[in-house]
CSV table of C-alpha atoms and ligand atoms in Angstrom, one decimal:
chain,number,residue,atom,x,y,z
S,153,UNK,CA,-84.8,60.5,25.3
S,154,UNK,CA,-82.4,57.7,27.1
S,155,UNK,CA,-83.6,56.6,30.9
S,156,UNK,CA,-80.0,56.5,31.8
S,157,UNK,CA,-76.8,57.4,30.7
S,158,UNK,CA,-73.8,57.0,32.5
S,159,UNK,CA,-70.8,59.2,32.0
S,160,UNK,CA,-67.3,58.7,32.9
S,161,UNK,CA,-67.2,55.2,33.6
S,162,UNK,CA,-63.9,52.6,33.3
S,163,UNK,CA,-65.0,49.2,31.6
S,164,UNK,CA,-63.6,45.7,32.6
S,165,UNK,CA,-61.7,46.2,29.0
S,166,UNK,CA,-59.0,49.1,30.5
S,167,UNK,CA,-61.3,51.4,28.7
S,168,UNK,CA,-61.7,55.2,30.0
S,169,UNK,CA,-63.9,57.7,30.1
S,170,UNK,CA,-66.5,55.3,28.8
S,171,UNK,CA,-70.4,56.2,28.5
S,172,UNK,CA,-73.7,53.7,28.6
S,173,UNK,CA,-76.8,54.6,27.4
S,174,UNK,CA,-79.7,53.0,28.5
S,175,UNK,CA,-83.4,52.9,27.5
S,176,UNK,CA,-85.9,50.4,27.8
S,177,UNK,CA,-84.0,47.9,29.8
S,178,UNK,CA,-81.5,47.7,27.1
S,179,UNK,CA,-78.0,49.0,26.6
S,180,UNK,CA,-78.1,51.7,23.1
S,181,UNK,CA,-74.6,52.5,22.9
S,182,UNK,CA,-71.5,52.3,24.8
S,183,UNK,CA,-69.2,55.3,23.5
S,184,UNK,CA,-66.5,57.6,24.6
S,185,UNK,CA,-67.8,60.6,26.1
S,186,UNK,CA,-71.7,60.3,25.1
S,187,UNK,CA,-73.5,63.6,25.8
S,188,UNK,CA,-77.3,62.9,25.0
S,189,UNK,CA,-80.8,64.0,27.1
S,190,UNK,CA,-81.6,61.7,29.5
S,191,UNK,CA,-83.7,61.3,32.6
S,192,UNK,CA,-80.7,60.5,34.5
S,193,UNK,CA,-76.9,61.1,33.9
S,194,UNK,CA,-75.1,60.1,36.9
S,195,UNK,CA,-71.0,61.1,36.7
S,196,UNK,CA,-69.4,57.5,37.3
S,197,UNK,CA,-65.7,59.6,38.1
S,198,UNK,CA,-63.5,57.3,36.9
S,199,UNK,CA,-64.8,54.1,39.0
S,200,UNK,CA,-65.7,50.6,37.5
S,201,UNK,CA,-68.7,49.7,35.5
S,202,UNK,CA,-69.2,46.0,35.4
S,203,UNK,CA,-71.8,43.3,34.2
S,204,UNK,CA,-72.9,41.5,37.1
S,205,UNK,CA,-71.5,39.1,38.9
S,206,UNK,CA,-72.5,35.7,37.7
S,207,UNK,CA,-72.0,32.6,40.5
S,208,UNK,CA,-71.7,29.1,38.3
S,209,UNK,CA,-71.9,26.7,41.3
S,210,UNK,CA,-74.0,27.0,44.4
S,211,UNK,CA,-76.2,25.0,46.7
S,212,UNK,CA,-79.2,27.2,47.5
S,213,UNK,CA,-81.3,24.2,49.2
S,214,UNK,CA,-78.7,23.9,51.7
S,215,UNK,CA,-77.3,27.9,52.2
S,216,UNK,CA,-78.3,29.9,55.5
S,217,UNK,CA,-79.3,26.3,57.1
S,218,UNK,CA,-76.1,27.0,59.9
S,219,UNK,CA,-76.5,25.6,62.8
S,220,UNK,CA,-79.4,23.3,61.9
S,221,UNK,CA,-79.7,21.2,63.2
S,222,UNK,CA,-76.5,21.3,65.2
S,223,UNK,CA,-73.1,23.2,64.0
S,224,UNK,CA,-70.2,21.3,61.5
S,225,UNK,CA,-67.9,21.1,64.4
S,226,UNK,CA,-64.8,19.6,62.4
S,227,UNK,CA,-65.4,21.9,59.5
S,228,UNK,CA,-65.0,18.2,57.3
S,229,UNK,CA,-67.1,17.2,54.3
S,230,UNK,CA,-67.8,13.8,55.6
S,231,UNK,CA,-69.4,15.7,58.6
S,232,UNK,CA,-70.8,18.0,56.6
S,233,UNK,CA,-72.7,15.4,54.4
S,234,UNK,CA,-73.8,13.3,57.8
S,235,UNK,CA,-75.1,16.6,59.0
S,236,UNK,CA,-76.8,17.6,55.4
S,237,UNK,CA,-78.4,13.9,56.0
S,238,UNK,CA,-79.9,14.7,58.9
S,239,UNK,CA,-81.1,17.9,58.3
S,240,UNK,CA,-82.7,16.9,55.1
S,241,UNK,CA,-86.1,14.8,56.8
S,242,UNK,CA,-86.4,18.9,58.7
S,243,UNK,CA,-86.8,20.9,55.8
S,244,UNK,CA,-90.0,22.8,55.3
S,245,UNK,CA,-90.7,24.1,51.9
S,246,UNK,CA,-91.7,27.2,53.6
S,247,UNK,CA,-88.6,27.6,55.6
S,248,UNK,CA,-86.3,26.6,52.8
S,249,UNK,CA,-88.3,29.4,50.5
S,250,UNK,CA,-87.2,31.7,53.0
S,251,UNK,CA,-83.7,31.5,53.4
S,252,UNK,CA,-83.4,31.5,50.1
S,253,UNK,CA,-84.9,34.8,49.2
S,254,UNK,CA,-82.8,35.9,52.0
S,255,UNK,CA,-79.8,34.2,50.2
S,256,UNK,CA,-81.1,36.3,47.0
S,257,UNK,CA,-81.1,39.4,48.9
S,258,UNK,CA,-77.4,39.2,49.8
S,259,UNK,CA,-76.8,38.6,46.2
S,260,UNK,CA,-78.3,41.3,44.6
S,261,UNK,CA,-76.9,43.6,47.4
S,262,UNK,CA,-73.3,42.5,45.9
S,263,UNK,CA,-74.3,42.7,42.2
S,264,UNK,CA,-74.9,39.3,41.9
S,265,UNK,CA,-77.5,39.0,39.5
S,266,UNK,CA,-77.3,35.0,37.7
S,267,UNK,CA,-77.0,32.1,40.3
S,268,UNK,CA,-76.6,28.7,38.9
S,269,UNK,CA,-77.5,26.2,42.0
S,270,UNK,CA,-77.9,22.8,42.4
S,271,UNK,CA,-80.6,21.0,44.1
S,272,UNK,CA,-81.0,17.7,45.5
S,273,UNK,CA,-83.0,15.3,44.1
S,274,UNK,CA,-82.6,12.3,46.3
S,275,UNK,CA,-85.6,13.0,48.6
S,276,UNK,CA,-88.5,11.7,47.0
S,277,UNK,CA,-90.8,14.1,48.3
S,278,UNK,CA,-89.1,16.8,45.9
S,279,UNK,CA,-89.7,19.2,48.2
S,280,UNK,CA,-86.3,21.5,47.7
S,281,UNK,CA,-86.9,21.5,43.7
S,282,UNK,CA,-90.4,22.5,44.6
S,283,UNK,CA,-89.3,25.2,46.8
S,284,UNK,CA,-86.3,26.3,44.2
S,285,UNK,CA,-88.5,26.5,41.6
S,286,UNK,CA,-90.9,28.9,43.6
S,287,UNK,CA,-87.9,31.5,44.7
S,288,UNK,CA,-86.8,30.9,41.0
S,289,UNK,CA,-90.3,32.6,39.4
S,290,UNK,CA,-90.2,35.3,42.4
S,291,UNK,CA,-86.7,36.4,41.9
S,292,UNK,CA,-87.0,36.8,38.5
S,293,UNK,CA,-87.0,40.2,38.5
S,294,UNK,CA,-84.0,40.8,39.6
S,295,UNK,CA,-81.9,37.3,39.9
S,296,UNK,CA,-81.6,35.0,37.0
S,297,UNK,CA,-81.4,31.3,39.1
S,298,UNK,CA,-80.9,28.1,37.2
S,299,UNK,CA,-81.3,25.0,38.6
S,300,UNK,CA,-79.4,21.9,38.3
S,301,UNK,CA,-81.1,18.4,39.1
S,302,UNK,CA,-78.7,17.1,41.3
S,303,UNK,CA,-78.9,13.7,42.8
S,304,UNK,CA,-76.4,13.9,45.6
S,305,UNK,CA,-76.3,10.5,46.7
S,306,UNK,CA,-75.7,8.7,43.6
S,307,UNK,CA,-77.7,8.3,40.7
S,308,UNK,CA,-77.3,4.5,40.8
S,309,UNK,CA,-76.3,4.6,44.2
S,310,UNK,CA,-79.6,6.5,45.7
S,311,UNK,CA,-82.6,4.4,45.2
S,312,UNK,CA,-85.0,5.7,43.1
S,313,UNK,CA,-82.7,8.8,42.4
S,314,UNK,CA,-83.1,8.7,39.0
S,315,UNK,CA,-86.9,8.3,38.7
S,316,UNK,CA,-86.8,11.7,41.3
S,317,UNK,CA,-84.2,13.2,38.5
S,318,UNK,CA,-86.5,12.9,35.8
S,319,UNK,CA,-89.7,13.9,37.8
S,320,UNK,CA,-87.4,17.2,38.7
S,321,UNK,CA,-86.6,18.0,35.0
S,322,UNK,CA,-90.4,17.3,34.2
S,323,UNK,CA,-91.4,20.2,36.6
S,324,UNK,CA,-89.1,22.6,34.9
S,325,UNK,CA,-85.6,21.7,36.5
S,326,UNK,CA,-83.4,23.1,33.7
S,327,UNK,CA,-79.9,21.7,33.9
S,328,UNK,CA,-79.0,17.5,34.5
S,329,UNK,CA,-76.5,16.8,37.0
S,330,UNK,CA,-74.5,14.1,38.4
S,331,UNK,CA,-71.4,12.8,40.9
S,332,UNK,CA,-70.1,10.2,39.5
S,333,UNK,CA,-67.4,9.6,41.9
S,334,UNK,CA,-69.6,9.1,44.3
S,335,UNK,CA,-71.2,6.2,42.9
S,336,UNK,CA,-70.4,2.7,44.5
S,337,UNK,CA,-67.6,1.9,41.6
S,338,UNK,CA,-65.3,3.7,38.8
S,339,UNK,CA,-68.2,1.1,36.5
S,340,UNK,CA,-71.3,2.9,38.1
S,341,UNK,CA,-69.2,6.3,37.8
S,342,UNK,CA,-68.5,5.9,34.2
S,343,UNK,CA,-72.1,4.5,34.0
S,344,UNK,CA,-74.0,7.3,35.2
S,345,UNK,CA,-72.4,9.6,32.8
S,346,UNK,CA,-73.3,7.8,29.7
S,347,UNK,CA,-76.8,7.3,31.4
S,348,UNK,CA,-77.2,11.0,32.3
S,349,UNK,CA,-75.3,12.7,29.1
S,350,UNK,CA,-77.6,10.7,27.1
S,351,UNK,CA,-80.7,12.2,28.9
S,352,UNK,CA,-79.3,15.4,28.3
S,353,UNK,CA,-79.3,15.0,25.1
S,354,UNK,CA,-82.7,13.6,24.4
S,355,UNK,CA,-84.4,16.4,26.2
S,356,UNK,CA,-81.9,19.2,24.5
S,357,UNK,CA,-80.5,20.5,28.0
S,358,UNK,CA,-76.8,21.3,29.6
S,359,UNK,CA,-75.1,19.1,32.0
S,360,UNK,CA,-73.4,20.2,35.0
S,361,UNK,CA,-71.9,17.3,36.9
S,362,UNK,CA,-70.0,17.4,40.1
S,363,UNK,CA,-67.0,15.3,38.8
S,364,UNK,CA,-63.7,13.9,40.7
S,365,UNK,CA,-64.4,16.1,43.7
S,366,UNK,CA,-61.6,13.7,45.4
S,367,UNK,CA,-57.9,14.4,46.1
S,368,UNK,CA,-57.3,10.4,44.5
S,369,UNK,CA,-55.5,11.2,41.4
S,370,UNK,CA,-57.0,8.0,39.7
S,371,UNK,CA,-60.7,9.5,39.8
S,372,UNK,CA,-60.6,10.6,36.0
S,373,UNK,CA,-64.5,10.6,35.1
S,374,UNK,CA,-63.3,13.9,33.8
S,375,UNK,CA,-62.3,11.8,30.7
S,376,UNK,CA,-66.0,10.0,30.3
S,377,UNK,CA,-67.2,13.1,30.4
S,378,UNK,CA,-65.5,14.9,27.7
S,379,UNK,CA,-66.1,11.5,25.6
S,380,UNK,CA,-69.5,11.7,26.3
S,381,UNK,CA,-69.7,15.0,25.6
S,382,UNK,CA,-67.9,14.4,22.0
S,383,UNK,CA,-69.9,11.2,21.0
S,384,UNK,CA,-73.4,13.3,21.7
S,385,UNK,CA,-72.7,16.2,20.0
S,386,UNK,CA,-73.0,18.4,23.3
S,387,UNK,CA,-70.1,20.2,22.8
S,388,UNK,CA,-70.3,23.6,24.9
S,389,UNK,CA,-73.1,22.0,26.6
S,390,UNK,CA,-71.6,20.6,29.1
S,391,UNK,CA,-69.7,21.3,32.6
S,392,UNK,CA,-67.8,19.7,35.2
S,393,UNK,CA,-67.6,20.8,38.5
S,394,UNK,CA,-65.1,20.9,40.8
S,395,UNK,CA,-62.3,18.3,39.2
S,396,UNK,CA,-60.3,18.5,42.2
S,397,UNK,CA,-59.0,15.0,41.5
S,398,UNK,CA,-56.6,17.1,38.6
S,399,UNK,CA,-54.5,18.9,41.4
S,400,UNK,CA,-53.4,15.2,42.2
S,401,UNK,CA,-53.5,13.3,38.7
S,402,UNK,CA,-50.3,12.3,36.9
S,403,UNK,CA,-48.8,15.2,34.8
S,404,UNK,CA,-48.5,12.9,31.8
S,405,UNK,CA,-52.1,12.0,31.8
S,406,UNK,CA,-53.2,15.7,32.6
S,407,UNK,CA,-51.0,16.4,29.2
S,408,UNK,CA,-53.9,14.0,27.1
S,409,UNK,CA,-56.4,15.0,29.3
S,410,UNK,CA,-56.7,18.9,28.5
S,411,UNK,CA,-56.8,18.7,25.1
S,412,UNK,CA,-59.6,15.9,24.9
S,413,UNK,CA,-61.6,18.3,27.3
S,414,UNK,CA,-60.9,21.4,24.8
S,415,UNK,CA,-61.9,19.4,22.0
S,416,UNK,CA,-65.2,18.5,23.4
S,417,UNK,CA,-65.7,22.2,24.7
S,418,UNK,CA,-66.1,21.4,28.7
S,419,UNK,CA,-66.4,24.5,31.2
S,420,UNK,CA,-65.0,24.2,34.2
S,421,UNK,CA,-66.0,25.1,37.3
S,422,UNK,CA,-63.3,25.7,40.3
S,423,UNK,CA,-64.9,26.0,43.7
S,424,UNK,CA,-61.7,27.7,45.6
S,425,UNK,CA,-63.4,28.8,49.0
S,426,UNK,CA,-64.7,25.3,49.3
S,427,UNK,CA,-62.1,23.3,47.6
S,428,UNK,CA,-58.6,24.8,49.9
S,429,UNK,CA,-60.8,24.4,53.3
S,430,UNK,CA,-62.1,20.6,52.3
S,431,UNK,CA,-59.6,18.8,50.1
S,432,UNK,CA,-56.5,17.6,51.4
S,433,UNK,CA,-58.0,16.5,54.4
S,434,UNK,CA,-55.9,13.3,54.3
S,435,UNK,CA,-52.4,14.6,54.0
S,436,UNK,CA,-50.2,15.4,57.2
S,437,UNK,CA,-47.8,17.7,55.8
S,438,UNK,CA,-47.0,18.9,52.5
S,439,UNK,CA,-51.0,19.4,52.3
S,440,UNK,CA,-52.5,19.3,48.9
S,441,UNK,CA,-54.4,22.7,47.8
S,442,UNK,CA,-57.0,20.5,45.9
S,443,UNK,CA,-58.4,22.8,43.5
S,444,UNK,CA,-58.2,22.2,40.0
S,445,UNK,CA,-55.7,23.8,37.5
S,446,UNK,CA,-57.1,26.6,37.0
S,447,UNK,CA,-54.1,28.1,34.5
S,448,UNK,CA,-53.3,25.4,33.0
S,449,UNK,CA,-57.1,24.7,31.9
S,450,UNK,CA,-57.3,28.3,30.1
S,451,UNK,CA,-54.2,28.3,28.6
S,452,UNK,CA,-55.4,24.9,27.5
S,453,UNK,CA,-58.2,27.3,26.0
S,454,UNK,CA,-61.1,25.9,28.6
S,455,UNK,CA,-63.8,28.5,30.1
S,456,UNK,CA,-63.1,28.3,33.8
S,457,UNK,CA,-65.4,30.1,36.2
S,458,UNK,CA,-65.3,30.2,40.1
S,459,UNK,CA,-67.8,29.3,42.2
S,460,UNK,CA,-68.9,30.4,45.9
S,461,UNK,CA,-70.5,26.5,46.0
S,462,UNK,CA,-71.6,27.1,49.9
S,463,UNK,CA,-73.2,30.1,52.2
S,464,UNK,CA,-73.3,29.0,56.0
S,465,UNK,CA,-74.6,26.0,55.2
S,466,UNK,CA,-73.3,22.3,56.6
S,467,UNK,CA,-70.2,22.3,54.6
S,468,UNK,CA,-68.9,25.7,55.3
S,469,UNK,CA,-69.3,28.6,57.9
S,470,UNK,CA,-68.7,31.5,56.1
S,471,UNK,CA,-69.6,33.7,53.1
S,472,UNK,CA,-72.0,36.5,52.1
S,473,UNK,CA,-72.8,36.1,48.2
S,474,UNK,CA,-69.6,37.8,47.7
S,475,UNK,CA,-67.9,37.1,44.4
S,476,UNK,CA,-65.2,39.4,44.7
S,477,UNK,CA,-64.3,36.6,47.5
S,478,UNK,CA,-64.1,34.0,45.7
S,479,UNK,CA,-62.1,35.3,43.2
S,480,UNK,CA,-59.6,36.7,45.5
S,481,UNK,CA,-59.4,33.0,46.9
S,482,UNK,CA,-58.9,31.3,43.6
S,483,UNK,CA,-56.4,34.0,42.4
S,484,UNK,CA,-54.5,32.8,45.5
S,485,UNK,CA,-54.8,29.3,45.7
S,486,UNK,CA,-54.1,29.4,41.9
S,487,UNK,CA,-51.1,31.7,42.0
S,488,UNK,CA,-52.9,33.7,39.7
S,489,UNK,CA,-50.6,37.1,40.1
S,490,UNK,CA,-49.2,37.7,36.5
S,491,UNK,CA,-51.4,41.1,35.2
S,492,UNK,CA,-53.4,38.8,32.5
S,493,UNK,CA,-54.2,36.1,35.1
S,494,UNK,CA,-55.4,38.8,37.7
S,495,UNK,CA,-57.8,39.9,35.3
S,496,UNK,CA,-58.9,36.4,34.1
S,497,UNK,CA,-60.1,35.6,38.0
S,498,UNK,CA,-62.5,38.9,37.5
S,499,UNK,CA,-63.7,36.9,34.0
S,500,UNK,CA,-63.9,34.3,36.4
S,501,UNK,CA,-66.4,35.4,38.0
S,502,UNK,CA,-68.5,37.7,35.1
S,503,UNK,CA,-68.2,36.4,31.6
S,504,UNK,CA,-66.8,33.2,31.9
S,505,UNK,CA,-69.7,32.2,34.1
S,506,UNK,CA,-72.3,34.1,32.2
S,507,UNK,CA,-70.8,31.7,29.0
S,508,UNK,CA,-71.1,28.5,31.3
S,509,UNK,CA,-74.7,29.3,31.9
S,510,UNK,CA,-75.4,29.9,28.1
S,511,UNK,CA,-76.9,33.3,30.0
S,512,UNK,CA,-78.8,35.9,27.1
S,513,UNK,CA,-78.4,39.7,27.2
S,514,UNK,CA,-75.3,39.4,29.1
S,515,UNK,CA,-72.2,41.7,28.5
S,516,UNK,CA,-71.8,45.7,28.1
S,517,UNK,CA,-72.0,45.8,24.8
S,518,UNK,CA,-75.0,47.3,22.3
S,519,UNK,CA,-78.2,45.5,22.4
S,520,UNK,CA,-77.6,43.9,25.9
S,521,UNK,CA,-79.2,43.7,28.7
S,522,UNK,CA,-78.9,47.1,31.1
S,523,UNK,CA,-77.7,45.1,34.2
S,524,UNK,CA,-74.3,46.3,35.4
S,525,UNK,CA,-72.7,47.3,38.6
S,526,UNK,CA,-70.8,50.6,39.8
S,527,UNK,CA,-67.9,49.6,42.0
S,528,UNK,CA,-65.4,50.9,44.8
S,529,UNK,CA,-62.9,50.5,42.5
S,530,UNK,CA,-61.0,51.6,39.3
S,531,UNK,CA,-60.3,48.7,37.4
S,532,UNK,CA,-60.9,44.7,38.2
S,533,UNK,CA,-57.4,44.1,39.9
S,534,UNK,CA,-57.9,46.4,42.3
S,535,UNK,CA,-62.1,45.5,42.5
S,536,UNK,CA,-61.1,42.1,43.9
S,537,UNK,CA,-58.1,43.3,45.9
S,538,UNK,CA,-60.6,45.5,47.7
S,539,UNK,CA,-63.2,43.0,47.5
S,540,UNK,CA,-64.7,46.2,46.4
S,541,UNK,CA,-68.0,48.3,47.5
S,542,UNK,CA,-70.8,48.0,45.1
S,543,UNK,CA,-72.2,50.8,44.8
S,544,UNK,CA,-75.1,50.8,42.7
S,545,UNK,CA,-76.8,47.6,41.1
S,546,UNK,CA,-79.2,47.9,37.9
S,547,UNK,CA,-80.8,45.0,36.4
S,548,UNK,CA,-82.4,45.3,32.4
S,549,UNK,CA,-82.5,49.3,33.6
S,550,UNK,CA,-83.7,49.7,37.0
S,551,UNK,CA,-81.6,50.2,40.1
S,552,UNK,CA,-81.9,47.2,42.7
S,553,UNK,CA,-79.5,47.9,45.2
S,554,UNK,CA,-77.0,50.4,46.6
S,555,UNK,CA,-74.8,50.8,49.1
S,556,UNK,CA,-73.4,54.2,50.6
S,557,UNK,CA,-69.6,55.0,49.2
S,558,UNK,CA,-67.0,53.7,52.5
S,559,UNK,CA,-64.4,55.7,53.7
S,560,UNK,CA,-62.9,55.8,56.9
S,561,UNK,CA,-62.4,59.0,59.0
S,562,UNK,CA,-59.0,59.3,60.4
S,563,UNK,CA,-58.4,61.3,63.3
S,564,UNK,CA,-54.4,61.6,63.5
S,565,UNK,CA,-52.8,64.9,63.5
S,566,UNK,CA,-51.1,66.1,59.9
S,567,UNK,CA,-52.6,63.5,58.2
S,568,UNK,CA,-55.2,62.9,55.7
S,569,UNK,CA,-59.5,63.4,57.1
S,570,UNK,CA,-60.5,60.0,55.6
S,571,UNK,CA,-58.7,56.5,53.7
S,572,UNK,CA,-60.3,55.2,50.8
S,573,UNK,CA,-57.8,52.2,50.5
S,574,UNK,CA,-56.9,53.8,47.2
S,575,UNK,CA,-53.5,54.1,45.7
S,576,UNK,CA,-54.5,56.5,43.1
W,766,FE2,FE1,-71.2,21.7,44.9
């Protein structure tokens, strides 16, 4: 006897009229047209059956902090960073616990169900990874969060940053971060990725640096950290975040650069809600976009995934956990509208991500976990042009969320009752 089977379903793939079967948490089979008892068969007519959404970049410490203690009134990341400084000596663990279980909530009502988030390490007290790592053991149920160590000031630059780094790993941090372009000089920059690659590596765990987030084309720690990444032996270990500097850099050098970052197996994370409203800030007119090249790094044969980086939080106003977002921004900003590229900005935001995070169980496939979501929406083009409902959320078998099906009523004479935004 299955707990669940679906019927009916399409799949990610372009696949029809696809069944899951579920029991005990676990996908059983995934078939054409499954008829089997089970203790619930729900009719999926034709809509979208998805893994979960899977966010690669985020700053939990900082998101639902909005107007605290005053509003980002330029919208600028050097504002936003004065104002994250003075927040910072306000936090209470308690308060910070909360807002992030709020943050959570959001998430798993849009099917986002794996979070990877940075934290910052620079305040000695280690009160945010203390927090983090509290909301991480009660989500866990329902929200797989992994935490990066992230020393936003500098680990060179920050005294005692490092020291804090290491304390954070010891209490169960599991990812090592960086920002080497924020450190005092390209020296320092290159520096702190040998320094923190090599930590990685003694203590077995990924890397996830924020790298080149700059429009100067000449900030290529990119480069260090795919050598880096090649000397130790971390290949498919290790990720850089952001790389906005490559929207700017030399075409030449980008043509040496992509295949020295393929060799050594980098993921990439874009950030396009965050990069097209905070890079470029210096240009008058042609403005850059900023974000990285997205295309050019898969064809390249890099796993790229989007991130939402920032909730209401001192760097940006806006968001609601909402992947489908993000990847309708970074399809966008990218000119991502060939058929194969559209569908690559939904990997953007499932697989690829899921890979970066080295997450188990994930996919909808045999053996996997049963965590998938029912969407508004036939296929994944038309899920992100939609930004589409989710309907119903299960994580390892159990429904977590659900929200009712929208349609709107019309009221005009010799026309249709209701729009469903639906061109089918
Ligand atoms: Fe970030």
């Amino acid at each position: 006897m299955l707990d669940l089977l679906i019927q009916n379903a399409s799949l990610p793939d372009g696949r029809g009229d696809m069944s899951i079967a579920v029991r005990d948490g676990k996908i059983v089979e995934v078939a054409a047209g499954l008829e089997a008892p089970a203790r619930e068969v729900l009719d999926a007519q034709g809509l979208l059956v998805s893994p979960p959404f899977v966010d690669a970049h985020f700053h939990m410490d900082a998101t639902l902090s909005y107007g605290l203690p005053r509003v980002n009134q330029s919208g600028t990341l050097l504002e936003g960073i004065a104002l994250w400084g003075e927040l910072k000596p306000l936090l209470t663990q308690e308060a910070l616990i909360e807002r992030a279980l709020n943050y959570c909530d959001w998430a798993v009502a849009k099917g986002l169900l794996a979070i990877r988030s940075h934290v910052d390490i620079c305040d000695p007290r280690l009160l945010a990874v203390e927090a983090l790592l509290e909301v991480k053991r009660r989500v866990a149920p329902y929200l797989d969060l992994q935490l990066v160590a992230f020393p936003q000031d500098g680990v060179l630059r920050s005294p005692g940053a490092l020291e804090n780094l290491t304390r954070a790993l010891d209490l169960g941090v599991d990812v090592v971060g960086g920002i080497p372009h924020f450190e005092r000089s390209m020296a320092d920059g290159t520096a702190s990725v040998k320094l923190l690659c090599e930590l990685a590596a003694e203590r077995g765990l990924l890397v996830d640096m924020h790298c080149d987030e700059s429009d100067d084309p000449l900030s290529r720690h990119v480069e260090m950290l795919a050598f880096e990444t090649q000397r130790l032996g971390l290949q498919g270990r290790v990720t850089g975040s952001h790389l906005t500097s490559m929207h700017s850099m030399d075409n030449y050098y980008v043509s040496k650069l992509l295949p020295l970052m393929a060799e050594a197996r980098l993921h990439v994370v874009a950030n396009p809600l965050i990069n097209i409203t905070l890079q470029g800030r210096h240009d008058s007119y042609p403005k850059r976009r900023g974000m990285t090249r997205v295309p050019e790094l898969l064809g390249a044969g890099v796993n790229v995934a989007f991130g939402h980086d920032c909730v209401m939080d001192p760097w940006y106003s806006l968001g609601s956990g909402d992947m489908l977002e993000v990847a309708h921004m970074g399809l966008h900003v990218a000119q991502m509208t060939s058929q194969v590229a559209m569908r690559q900005c939904f990997d953007a935001v499932t697989g690829n991500a899921a890979k970066l995070m080295h997450l188990q169980g994930y996919g909808l496939e045999t053996g996997c976990d049963a965590s998938f979501v029912l969407l508004q929406a036939r296929d994944p083009v038309e899920a992100i042009r939609l930004r589409a409902n989710r309907l119903k959320v299960w994580k390892k078998g159990r429904l977590v969320a659900e929200t009712a099906q929208i349609k709107a009523k019309l009221h005009v004479k010799g026309r249709p009752d209701t729009v469903g935004f639906s061109h089918s």
